[in-house]
Coordinates of C-alpha atoms in Angstrom, one line a residue:
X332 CA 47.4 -116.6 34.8
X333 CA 45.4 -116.4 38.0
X334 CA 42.0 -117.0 38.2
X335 CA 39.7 -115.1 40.7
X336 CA 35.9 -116.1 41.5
X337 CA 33.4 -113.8 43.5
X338 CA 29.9 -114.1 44.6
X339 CA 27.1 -112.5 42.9
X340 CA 25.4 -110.4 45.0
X341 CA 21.9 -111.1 43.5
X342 CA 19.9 -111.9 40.0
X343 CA 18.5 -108.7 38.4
X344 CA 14.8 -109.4 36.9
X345 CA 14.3 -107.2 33.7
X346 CA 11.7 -106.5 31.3
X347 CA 14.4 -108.5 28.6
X348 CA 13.5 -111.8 28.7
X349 CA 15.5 -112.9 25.8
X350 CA 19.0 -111.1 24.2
X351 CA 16.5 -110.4 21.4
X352 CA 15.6 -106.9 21.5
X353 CA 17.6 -105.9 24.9
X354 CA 19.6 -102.4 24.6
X355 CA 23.2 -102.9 23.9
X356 CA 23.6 -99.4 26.3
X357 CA 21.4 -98.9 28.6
X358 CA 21.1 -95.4 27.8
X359 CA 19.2 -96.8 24.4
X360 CA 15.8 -96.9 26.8
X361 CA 15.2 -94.9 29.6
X362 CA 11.6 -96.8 30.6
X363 CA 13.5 -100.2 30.9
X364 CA 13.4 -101.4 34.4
X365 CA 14.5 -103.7 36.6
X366 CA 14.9 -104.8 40.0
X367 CA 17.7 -106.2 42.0
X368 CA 17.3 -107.9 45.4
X369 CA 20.5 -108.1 47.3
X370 CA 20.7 -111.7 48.2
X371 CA 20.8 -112.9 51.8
X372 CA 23.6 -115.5 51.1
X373 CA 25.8 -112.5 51.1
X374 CA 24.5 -110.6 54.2
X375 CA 22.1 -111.6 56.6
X376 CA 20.8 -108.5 57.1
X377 CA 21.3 -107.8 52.4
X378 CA 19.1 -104.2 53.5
X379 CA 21.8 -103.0 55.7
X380 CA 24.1 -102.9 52.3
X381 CA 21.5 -100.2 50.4
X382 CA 21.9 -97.8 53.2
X383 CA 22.8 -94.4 51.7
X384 CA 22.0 -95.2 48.5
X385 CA 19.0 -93.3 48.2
X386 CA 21.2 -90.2 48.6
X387 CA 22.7 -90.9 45.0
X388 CA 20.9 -91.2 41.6
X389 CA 22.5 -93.7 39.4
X390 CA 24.6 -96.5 40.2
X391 CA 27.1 -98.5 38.4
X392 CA 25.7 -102.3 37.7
X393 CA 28.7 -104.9 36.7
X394 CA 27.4 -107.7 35.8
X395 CA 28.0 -111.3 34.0
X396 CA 27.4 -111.9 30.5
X397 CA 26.1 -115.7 31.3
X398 CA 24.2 -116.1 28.6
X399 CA 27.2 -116.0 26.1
X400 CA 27.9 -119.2 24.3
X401 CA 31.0 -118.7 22.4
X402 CA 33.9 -120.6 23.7
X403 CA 36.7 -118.4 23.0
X404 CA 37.0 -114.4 22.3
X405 CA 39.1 -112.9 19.8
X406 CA 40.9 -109.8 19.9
X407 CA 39.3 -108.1 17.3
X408 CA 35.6 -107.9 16.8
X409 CA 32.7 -106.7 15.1
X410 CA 30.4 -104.3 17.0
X411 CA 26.7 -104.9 15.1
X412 CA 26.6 -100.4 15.6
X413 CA 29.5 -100.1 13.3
X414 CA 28.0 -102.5 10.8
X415 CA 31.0 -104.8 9.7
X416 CA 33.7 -102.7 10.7
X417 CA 36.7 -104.4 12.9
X418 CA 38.0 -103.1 16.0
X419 CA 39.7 -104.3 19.2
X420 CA 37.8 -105.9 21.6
X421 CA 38.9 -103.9 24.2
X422 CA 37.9 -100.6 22.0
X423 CA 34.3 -101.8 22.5
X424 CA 31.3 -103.2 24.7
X425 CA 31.2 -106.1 23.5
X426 CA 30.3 -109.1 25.4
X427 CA 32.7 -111.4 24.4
X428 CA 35.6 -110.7 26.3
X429 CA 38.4 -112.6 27.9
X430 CA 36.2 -111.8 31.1
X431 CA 32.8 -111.8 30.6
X432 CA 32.2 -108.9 32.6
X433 CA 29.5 -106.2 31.8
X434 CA 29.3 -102.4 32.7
X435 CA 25.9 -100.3 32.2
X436 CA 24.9 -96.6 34.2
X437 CA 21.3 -97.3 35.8
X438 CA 19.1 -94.4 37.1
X439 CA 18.0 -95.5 40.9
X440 CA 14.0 -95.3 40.6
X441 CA 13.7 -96.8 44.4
X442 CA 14.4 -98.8 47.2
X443 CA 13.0 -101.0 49.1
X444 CA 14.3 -103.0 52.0
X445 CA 16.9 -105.3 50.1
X446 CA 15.4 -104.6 46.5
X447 CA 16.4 -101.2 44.6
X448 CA 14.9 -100.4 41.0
X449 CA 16.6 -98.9 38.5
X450 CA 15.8 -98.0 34.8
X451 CA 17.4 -97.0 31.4
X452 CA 19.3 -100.7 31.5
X453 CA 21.1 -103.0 28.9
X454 CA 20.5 -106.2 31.3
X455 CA 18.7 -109.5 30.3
X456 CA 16.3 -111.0 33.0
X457 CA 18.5 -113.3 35.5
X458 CA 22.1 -111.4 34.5
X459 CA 23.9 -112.5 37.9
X460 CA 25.0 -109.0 39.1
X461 CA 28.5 -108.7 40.8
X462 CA 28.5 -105.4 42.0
X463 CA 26.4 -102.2 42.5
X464 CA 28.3 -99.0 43.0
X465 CA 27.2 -95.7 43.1
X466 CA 27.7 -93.1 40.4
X467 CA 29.4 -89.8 41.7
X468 CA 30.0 -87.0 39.0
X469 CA 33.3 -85.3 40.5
X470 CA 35.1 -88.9 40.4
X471 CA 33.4 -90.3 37.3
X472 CA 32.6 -88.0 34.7
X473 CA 35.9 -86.4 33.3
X474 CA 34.2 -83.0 32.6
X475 CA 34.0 -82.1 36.3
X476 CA 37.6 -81.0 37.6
X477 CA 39.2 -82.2 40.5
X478 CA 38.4 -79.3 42.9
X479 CA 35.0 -79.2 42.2
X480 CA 33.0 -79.8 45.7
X481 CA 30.3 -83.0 45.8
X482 CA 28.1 -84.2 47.9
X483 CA 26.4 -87.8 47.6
X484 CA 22.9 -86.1 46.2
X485 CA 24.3 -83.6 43.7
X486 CA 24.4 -84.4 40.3
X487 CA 25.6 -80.6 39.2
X488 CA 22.5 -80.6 36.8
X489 CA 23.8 -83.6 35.1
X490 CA 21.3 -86.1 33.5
X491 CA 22.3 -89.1 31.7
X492 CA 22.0 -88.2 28.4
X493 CA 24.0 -85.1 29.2
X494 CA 26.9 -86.9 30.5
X495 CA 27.2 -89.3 27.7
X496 CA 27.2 -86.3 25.3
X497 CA 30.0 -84.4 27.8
X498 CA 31.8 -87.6 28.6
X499 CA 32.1 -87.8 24.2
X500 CA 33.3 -84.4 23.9
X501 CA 35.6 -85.2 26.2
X502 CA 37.1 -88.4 24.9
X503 CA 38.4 -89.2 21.3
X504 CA 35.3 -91.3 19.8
X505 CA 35.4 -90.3 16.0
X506 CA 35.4 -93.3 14.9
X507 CA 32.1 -94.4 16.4
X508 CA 31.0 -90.9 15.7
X509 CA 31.9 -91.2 12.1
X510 CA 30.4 -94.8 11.5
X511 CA 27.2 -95.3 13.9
X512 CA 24.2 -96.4 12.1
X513 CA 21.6 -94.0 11.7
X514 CA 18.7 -93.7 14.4
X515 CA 15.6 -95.8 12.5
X516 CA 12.0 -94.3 12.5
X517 CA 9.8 -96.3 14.2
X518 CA 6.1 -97.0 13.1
X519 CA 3.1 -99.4 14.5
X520 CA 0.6 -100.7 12.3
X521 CA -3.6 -100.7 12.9
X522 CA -3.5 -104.3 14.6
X523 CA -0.2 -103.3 16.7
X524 CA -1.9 -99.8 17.6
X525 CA -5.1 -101.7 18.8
X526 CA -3.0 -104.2 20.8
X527 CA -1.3 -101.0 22.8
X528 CA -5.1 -99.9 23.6
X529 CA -5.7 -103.6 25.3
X530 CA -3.0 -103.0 27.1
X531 CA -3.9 -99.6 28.2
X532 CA -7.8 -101.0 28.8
X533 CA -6.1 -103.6 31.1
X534 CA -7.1 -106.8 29.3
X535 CA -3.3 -108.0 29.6
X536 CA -1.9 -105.7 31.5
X537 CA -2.1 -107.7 35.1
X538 CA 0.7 -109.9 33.8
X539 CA 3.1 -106.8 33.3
X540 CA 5.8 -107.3 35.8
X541 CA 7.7 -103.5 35.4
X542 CA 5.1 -101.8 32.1
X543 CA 1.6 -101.0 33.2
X544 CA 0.6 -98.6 30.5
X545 CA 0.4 -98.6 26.8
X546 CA 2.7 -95.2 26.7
X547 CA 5.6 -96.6 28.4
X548 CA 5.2 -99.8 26.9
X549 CA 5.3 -97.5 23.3
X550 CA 8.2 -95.6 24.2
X551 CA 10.0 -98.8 25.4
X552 CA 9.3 -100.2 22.0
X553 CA 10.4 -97.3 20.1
X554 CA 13.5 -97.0 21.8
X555 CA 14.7 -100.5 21.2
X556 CA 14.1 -100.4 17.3
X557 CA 15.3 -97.5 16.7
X558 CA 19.0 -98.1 17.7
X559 CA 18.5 -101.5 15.3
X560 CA 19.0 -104.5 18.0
X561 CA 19.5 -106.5 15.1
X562 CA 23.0 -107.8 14.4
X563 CA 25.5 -107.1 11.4
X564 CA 24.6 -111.3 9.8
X565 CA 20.9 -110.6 10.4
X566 CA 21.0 -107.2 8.5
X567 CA 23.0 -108.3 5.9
X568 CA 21.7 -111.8 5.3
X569 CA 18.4 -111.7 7.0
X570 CA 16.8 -108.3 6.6
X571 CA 13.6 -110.0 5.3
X572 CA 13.0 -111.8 8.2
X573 CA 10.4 -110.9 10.8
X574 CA 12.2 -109.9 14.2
X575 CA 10.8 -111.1 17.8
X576 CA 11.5 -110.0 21.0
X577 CA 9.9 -110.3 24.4
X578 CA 9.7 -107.0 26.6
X579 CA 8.3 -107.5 30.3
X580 CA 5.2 -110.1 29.8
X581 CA 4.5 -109.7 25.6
X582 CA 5.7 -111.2 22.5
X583 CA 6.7 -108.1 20.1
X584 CA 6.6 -108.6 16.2
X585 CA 8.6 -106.2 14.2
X586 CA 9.3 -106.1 10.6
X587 CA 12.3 -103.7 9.4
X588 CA 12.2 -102.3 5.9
X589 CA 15.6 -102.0 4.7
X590 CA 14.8 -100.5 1.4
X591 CA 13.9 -97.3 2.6
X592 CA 17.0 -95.3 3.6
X593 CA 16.8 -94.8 6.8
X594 CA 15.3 -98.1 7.2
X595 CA 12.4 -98.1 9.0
X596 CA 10.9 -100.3 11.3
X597 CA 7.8 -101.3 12.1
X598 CA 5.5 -103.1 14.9
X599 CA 3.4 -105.2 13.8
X600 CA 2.2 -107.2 16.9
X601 CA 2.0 -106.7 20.7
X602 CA 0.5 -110.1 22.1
X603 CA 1.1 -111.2 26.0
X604 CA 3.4 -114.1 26.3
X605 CA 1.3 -116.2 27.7
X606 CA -0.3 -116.6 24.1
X607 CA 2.7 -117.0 22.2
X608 CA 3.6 -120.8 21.7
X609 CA 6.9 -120.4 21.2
X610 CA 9.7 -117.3 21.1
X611 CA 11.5 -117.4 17.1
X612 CA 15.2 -117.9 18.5
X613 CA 17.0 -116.9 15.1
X614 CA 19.7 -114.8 15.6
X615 CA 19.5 -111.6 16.7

């Protein structure tokens, strides 16, 4: 078989730190940001290349999944949102793939000379990006017929949440239908409340890289732990466990109890990184 390379056009810097606690769709959390600046080994002028884009409001990101340690892939896997069930890798997002190669919808906040920021991404902090491309609703969203006129800027009303739920109408997805986890409620405790209000009084926030206030911090939060980032092994073996995550510049502690039904998750500590010894690295 052949083997292609390519260049990455840039590194993306992300509120993820870590895999732990980063979207598997990007869709999952629409305050996640990130910023990609196009790098100047590529072009010499890299601003020339956003030209245009402005005109559009999502872009497709492809990126590298370079953090994935697994030698080998197999052809049928285990998606942690069907919870144990098998299904072709190909049939699914996930990472492990003969070609580490990852797809995610981004929502183009701005753009700056050679830097444009996007939000509502699945991408860890440092994910080499191959391509940027932009979104166009006639060509890519299978609801819109082929005669349909489109220019650059109109999204016919669309919004992304809309054309996930056409673009599932539109396609046979039962099966995920049928076996997706249930959406978990998501609480805070007193001390985790009180650490949202530091960050809102601006004792911690000055390290925030892409959250500076305690509501889009929350909603960030909420978003992540309510689609369960947790995987199918540390459900089913783990589910006592406390869960850690980093999001922008803090250490989040959550604790899920699994006994309820929905489970329901909790927050029990926001703390800056910068206090936090050390990040738990048990499996996610």
């Amino acid at each position: 078989m052949d083997r292609l390379s390519w260049s990455t056009i840039g590194e993306m810097r992300t509120c993820f730190k870590t895999k732990n606690g980063t979207p598997r769709q990007g869709t999952i959390s629409a305050s996640s940001k990130g910023v990609l600046t196009i790098s100047k080994s590529i072009f010499t002028n890299p601003e020339h290349s956003l030209e245009g884009l402005k005109e559009y409001s999502y872009v497709w990101l492809l990126f590298a999944f370079h953090l994935n340690a697994n030698k080998g892939v197999k052809a049928k896997v285990k998606p942690p949102r069907l919870d144990g069930a098998k299904l072709g890798v190909f049939a699914t997002r996930s990472p492990h793939r003969p070609n580490p190669i990852g797809l995610t919808l981004a929502k183009i906040e701005s753009i700056e000379g050679a830097s444009v920021t996007v939000s509502g991404i699945d991408v860890v902090d440092g994910t080499p990006i191959i391509d940027i491309k932009p979104y166009i609703p006639k060509y890519d969203n299978p609801q819109n017929s082929a005669h349909d006129e489109q220019t650059p800027n109109d999204t016919s009303g669309l919004t992304v949440t809309s054309l996930e739920r056409n673009t599932t109408q539109a396609i046979d997805s039962s099966l995920w239908d049928e076996q997706l986890l249930p959406e978990l409620n998501v609480g805070f405790t007193r001390r985790a409340e009180a650490d949202l209000e530091n960050v809102q009084k601006g004792i911690s926030v000055q390290s925030a890289q892409l959250i500076t206030d305690s509501q889009s911090m929350r909603r960030a939060i909420v978003d992540v732990l309510k689609a369960d980032p947790r995987s199918v092994y540390r459900r089913k073996k783990c589910s006592d466990r406390l869960y850690y995550f980093v999001f922008d510049d803090y250490h989040i502690t959550a604790w899920f109890d699994y006994t309820s039904k929905p489970t329901v998750a909790e927050v029990l500590r926001i703390k800056p990184l910068s206090t936090v010894e050390f990040l738990s690295q048990d499996a996610s």
